[in-house]
GROMACS .gro file of C-alpha atoms in nm:
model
  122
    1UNK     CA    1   1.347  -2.016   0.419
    2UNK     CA    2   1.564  -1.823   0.188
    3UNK     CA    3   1.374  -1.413   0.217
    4UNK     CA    4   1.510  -1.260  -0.122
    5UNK     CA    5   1.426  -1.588  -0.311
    6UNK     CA    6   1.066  -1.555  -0.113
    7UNK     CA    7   1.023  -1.164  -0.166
    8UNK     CA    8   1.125  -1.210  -0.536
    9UNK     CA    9   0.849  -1.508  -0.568
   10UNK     CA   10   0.583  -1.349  -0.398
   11UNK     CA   11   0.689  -1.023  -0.660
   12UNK     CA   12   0.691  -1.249  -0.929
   13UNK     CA   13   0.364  -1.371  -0.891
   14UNK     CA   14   0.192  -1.091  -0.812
   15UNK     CA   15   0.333  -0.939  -1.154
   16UNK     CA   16   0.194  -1.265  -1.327
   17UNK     CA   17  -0.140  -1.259  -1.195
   18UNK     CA   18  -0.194  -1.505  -0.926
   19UNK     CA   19  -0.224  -1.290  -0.607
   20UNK     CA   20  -0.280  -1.589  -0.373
   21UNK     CA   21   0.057  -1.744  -0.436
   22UNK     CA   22   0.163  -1.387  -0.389
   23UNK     CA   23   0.059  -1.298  -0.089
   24UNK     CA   24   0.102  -1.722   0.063
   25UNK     CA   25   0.509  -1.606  -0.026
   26UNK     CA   26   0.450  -1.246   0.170
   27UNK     CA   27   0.308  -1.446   0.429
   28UNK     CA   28   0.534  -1.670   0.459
   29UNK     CA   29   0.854  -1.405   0.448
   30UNK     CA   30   0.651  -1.240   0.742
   31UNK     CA   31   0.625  -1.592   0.950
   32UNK     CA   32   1.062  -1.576   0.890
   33UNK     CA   33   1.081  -1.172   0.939
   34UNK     CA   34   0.821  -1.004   1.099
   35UNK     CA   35   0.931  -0.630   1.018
   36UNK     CA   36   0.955  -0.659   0.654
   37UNK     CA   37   0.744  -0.374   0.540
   38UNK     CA   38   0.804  -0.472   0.217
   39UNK     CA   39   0.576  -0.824   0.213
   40UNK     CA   40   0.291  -0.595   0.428
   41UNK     CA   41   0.290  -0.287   0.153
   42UNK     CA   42   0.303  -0.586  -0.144
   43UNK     CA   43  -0.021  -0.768   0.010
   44UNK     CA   44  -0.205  -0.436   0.075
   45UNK     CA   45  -0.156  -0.334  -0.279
   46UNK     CA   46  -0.305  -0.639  -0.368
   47UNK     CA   47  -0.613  -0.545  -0.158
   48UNK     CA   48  -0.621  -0.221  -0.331
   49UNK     CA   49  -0.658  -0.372  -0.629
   50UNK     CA   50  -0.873  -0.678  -0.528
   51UNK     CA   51  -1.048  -0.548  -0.237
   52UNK     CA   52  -1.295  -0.878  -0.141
   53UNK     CA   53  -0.931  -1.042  -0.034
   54UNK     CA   54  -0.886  -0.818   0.218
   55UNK     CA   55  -0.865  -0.450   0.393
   56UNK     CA   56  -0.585  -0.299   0.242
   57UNK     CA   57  -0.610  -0.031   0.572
   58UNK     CA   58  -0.474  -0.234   0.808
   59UNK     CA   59  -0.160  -0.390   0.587
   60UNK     CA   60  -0.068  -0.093   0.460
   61UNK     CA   61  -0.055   0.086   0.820
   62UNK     CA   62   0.133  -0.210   0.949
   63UNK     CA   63   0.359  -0.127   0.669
   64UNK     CA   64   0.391   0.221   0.718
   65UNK     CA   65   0.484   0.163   1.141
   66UNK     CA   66   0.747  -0.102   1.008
   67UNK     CA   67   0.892   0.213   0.720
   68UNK     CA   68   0.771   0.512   0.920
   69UNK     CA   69   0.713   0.852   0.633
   70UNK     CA   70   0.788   0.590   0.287
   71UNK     CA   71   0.591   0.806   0.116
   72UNK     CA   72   0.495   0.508  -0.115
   73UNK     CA   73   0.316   0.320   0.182
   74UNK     CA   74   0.190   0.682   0.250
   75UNK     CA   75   0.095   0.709  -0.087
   76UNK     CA   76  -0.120   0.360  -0.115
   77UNK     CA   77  -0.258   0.398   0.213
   78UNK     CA   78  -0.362   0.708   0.101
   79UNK     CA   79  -0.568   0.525  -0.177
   80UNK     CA   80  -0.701   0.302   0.075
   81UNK     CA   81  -0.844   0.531   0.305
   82UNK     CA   82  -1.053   0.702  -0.041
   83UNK     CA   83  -1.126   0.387  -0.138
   84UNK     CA   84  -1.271   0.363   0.235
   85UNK     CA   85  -1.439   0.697   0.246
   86UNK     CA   86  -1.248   0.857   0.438
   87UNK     CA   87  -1.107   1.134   0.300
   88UNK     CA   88  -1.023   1.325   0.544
   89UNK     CA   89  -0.732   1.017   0.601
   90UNK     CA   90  -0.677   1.027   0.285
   91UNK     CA   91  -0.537   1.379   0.224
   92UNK     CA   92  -0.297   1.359   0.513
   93UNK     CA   93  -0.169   1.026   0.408
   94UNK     CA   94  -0.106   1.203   0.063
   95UNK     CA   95   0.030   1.529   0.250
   96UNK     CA   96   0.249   1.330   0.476
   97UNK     CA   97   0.433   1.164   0.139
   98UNK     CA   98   0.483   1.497   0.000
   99UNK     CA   99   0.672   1.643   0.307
  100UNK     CA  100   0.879   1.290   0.277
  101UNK     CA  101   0.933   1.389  -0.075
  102UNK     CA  102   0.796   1.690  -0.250
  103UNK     CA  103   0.825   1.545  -0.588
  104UNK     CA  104   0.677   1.190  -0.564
  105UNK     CA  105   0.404   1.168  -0.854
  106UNK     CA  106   0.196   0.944  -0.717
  107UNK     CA  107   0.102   1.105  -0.422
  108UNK     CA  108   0.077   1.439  -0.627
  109UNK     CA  109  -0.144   1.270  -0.877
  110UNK     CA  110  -0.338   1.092  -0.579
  111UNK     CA  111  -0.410   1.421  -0.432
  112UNK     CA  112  -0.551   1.586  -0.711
  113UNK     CA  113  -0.791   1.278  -0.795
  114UNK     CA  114  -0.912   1.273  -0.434
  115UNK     CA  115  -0.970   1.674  -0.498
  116UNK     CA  116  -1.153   1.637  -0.836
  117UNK     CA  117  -1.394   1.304  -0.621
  118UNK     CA  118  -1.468   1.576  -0.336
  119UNK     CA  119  -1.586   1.852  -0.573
  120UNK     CA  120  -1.281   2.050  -0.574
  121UNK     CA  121  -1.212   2.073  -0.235
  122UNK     CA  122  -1.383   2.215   0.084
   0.00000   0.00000   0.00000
């Protein structure tokens, strides 16, 4: 039951590979504290990377509406929604980041690759 010994387990094993003990920990942090944003934005990254786990979409939303404008949620969800097709989504996820913070590279890098996959824009 301890959270930061939880969090830091389910961290830990993402980082080493094994994404179901991962996101059993998240799960289990969420069962204890269902508003950490944290454990929902660490399982939907693991669904961006492994998508046949799960829809990143949802945990990554349910994320963002527990960290409202993190412009890293914004930022992955952002992914998610391209991954998705739906790019439209996607460029206001990465837009919404940048007004959080007008510097953060990932979204700025994010934006540009979703710009180059649409042709260059509209």
């Amino acid at each position: 039951g301890d959270v930061t010994a939880l969090l830091r387990y389910g961290i830990a094993a993402a980082a080493a590979g094994e994404p179901d003990r991962a996101i059993e920990a998240f799960n289990s942090l969420l069962a204890i504290n269902p508003r950490c944003w944290e454990c929902r934005h660490r399982i939907g990254a693991i669904y961006l990377k492994e998508w046949w786990r799960g829809d990143a979409v949802p945990e990554l939303q349910g994320a963002l509406a527990l960290s409202p404008g993190n412009p890293l949620v914004l930022s992955d969800l952002g992914v998610a929604f391209a991954q998705a097709g739906r790019y439209d989504e996607a460029e206001a996820a990465f837009l919404e980041a940048l007004r959080a913070r007008p510097d953060f590279a990932p979204a700025l890098d994010n934006l540009a690759r979703l710009e180059r996959q649409r042709g260059g824009g509209r």
